[in-house]
Coordinates of C-alpha atoms and ligand atoms in Angstrom, one line a residue:
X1 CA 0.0 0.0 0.0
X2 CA 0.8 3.7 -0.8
X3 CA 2.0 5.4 2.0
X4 CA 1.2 9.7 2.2
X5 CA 2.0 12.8 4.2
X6 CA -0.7 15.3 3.5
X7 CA 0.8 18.5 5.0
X8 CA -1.8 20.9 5.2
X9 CA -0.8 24.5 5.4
X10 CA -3.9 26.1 6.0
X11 CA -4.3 29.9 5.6
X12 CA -0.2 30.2 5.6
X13 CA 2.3 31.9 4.9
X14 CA 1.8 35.2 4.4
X15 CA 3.8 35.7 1.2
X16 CA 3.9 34.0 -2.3
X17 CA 7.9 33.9 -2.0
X18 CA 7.5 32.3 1.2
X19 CA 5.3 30.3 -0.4
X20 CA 7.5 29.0 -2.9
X21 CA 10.1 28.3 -0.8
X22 CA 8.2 26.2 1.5
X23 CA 7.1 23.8 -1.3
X24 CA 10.7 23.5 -2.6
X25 CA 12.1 22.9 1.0
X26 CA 9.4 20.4 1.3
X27 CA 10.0 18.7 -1.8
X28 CA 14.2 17.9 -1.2
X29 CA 13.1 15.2 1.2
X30 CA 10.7 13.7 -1.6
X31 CA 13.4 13.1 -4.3
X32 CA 14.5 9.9 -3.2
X33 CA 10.9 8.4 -1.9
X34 CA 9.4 4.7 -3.6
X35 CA 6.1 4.7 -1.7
X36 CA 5.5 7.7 -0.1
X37 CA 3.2 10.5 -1.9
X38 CA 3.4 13.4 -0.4
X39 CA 0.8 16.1 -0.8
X40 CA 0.8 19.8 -0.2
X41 CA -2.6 21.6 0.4
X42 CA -1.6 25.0 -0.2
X43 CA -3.9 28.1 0.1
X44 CA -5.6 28.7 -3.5
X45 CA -3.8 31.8 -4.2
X46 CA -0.8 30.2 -4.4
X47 CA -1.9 27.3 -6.2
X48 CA -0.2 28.5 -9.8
X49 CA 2.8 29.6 -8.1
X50 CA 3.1 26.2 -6.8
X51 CA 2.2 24.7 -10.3
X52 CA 5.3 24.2 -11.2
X53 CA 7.2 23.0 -8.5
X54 CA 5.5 19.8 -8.2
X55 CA 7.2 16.8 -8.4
X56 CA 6.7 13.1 -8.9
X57 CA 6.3 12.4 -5.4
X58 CA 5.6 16.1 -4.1
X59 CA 1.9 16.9 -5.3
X60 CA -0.3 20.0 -5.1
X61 CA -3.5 20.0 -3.1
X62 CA -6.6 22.6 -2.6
X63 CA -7.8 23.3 0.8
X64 CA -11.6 23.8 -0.7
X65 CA -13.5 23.0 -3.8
X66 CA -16.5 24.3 -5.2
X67 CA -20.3 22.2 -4.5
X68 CA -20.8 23.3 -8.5
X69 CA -19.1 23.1 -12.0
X70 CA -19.6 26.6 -12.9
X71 CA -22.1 29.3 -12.8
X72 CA -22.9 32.5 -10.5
X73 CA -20.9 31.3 -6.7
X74 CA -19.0 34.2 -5.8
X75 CA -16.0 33.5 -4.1
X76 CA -16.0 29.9 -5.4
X77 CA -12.9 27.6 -7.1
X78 CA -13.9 25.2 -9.3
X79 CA -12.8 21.4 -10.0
X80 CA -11.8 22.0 -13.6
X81 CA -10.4 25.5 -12.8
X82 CA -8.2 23.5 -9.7
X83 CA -7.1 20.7 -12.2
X84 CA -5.6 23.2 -15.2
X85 CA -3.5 24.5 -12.4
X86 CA -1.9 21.1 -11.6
X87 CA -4.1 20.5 -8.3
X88 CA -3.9 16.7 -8.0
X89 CA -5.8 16.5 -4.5
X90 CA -8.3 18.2 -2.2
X91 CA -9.2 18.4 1.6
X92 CA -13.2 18.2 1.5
X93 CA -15.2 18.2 5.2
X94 CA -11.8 19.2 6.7
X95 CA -13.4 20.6 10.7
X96 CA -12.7 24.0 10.0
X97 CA -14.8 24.3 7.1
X98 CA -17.4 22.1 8.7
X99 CA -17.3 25.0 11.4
X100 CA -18.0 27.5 8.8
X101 CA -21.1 25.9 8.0
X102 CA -20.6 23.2 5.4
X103 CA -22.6 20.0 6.3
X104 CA -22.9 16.6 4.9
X105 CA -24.3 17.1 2.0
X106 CA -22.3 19.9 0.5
X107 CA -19.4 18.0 1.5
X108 CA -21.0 15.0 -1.0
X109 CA -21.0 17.6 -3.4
X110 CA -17.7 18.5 -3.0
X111 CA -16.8 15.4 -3.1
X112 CA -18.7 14.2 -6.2
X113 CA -17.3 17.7 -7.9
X114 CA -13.6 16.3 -7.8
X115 CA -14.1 13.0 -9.2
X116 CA -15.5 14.5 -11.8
X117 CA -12.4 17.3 -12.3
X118 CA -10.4 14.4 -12.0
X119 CA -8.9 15.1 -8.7
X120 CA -8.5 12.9 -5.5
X121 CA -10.6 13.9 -2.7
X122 CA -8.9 14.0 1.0
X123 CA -12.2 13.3 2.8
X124 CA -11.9 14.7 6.6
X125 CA -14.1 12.9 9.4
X126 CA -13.5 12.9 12.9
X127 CA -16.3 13.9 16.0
X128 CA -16.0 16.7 18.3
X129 CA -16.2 14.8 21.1
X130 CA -15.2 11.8 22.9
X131 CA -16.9 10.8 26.3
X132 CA -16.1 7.5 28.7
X133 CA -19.3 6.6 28.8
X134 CA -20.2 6.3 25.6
X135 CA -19.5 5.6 22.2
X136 CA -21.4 8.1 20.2
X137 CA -18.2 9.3 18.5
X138 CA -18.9 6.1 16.6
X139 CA -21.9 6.7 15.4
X140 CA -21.1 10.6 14.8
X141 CA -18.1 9.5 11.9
X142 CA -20.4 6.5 10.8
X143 CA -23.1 9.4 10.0
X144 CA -20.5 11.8 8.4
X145 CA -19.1 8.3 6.2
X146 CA -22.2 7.4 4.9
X147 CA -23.9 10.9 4.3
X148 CA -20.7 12.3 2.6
X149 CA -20.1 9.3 0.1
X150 CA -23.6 8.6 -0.6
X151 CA -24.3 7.9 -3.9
X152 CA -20.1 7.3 -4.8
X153 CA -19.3 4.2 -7.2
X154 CA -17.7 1.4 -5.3
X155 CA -14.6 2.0 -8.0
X156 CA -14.0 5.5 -6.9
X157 CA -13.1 4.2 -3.5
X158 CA -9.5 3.1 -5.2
X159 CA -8.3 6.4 -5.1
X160 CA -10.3 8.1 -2.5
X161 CA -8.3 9.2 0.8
X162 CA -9.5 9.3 4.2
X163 CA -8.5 11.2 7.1
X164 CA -9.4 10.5 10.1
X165 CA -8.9 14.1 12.8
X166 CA -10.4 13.9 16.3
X167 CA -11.6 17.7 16.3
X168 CA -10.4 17.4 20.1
X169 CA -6.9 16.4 19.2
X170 CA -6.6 19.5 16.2
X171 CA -4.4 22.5 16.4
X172 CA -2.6 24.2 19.5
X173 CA -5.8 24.3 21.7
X174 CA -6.2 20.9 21.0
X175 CA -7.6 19.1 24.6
X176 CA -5.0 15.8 24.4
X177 CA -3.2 14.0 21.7
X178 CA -4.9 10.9 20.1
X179 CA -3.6 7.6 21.0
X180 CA -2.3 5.0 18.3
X181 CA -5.1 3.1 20.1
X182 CA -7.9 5.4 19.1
X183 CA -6.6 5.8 15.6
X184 CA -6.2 2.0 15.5
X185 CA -10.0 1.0 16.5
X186 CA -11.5 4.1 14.4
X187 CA -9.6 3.0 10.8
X188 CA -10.9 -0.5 11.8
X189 CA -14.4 0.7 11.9
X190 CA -14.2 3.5 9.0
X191 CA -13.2 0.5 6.9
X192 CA -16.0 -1.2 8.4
X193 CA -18.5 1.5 7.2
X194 CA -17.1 1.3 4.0
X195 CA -17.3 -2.5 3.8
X196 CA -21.1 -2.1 4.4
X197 CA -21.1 0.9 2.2
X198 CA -19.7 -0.7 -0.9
X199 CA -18.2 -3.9 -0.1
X200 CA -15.3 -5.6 1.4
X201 CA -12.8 -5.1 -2.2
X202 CA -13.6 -1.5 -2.4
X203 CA -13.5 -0.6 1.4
X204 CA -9.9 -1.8 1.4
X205 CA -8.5 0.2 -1.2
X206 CA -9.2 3.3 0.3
X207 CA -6.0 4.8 2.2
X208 CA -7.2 6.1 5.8
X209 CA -4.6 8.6 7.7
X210 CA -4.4 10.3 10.5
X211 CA -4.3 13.9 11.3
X212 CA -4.2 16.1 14.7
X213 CA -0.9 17.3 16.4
X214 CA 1.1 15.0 14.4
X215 CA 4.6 16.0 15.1
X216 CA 8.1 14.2 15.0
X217 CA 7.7 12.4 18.5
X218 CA 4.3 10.7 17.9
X219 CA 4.4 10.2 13.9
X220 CA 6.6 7.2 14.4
X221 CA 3.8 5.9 16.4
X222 CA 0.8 6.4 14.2
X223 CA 2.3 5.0 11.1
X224 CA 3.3 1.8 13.3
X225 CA 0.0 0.8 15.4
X226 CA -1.9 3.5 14.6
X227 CA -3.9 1.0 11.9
X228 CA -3.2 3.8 9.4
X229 CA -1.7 4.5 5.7
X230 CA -0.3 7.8 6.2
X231 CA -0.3 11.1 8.2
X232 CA -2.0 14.8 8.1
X233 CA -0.3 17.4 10.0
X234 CA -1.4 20.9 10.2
X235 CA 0.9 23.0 12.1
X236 CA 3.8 20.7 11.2
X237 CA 3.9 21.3 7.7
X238 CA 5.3 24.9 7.7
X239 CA 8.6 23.6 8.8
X240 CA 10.0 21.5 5.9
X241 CA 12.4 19.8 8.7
X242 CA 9.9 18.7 10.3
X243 CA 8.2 17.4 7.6
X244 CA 10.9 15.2 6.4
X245 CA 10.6 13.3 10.1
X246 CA 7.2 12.7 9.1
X247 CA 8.1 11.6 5.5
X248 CA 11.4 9.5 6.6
X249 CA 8.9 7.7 9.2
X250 CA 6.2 7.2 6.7
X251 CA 8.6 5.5 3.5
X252 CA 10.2 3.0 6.3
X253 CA 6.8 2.0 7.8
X254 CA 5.4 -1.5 6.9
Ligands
LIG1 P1 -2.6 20.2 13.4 O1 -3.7 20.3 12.3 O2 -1.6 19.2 12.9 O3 -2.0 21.6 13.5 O4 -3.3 19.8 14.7 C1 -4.2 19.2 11.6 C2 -5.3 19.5 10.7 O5 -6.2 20.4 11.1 O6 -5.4 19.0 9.6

């Protein structure tokens, strides 16, 4: 199995140079890589400066996508305009833009409006909670599976991507860091949502990371028993050093 470090840079930097030089540094510790992808989701105005610096193993990604192909959406990128400008990949239902107001079902739209731009979708689940007592976080990312790739072809699960981010364990307010246990049990049952979905083939082809406060001390341990394909840091993508932790870790996992 493909192995991937999505690095997602959110609304940084501030500059196009500094832009540019981020992906570059990025990309040295790529050159050498035979299973690793790694992805950068770079803020769209800097999507054609990034155009061409990507590389066989380091890929361009969108932070958003449009719910339509064209038409009157102000403010709104489209598939096909993402794709002419090398965009290989896209975060959709990443927690920050569910917290901006986009459910389920514009996320299905999203999602449905890069497979057909030809470009991989980087589906973000994970529940805002976790109690104790219960396991309702369960059902929470079961709901978000099943109403975000409802109506998807069983094929197009052999390139989607999933990433799995505990909202709780995102960013630098983030309440705790995940365990490699938690990860572990929810790729189990995200693959077992997707067996039900669409089948036992299809649900395995899909990759499923992991993202939230992934850094160089606990990447080692997600990528090992963390029942994952690959990695999503946030924060830990604006330092190219960083990232080639991350990326050394991921091309020597099993
Ligand atoms: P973080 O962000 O690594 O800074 O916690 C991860 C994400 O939001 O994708």
């Amino acid at each position: 199995m493909k192995k991937y470090i999505v690095g997602n840079w959110k609304m940084n930097p501030i500059t196009r140079e500094e832009a540019r030089a981020l992906f570059t540094e990025t990309k040295k510790y790529t050159t050498k890589l035979k299973k690793t992808n790694v992805i950068l989701c770079v803020p769209s105005v800097y999507i054609a400066d990034c155009k061409a610096l990507v590389s066989a193993r380091c890929l361009l990604g969108a932070q958003n996508i449009a719910h339509e192909q064209t038409g009157a959406y102000t403010g709104e990128v489209s598939g096909s305009m993402l794709k002419k400008l090398g965009v290989s990949h896209v975060l959709v239902g990443h927690s920050e833009r569910r917290a901006l107001g986009e459910n389920n079902l514009c996320i299905n739209q999203k999602i449905r409006q890069a497979f057909k731009a030809d470009i991989i979708p980087i589906f973000c689940i994970g529940e805002k909670e976790r109690s104790l007592h219960d396991a309702w976080y369960l059902h929470a990312v079961k709901t978000q599976i099943e109403e975000g790739l409802v109506g998807l072809k069983p094929a197009q699960l052999a390139t989607l991507i999933i990433a799995y981010e505990p909202v709780w364990a995102i960013g630098k307010d983030a309440k705790r860091e995940a365990t490699p246990y938690e990860s572990e049990e929810m790729a189990i049952y995200i693959r077992k949502v997707l067996s039900d979905m669409f089948g036992p083939a299809s649900a395995k082809k899909v990759a499923v990371l992991y993202g939230g406060s992934v850094n160089e001390k606990n990447a080692s341990l997600f990528l090992q028993s963390g029942g994952v394909d690959g990695l999503l840091p946030g924060r830990v993508s604006l330092n190219p050093k960083s990232m080639a932790t991350l990326i050394e870790n991921a091309e020597t996992s099993l």
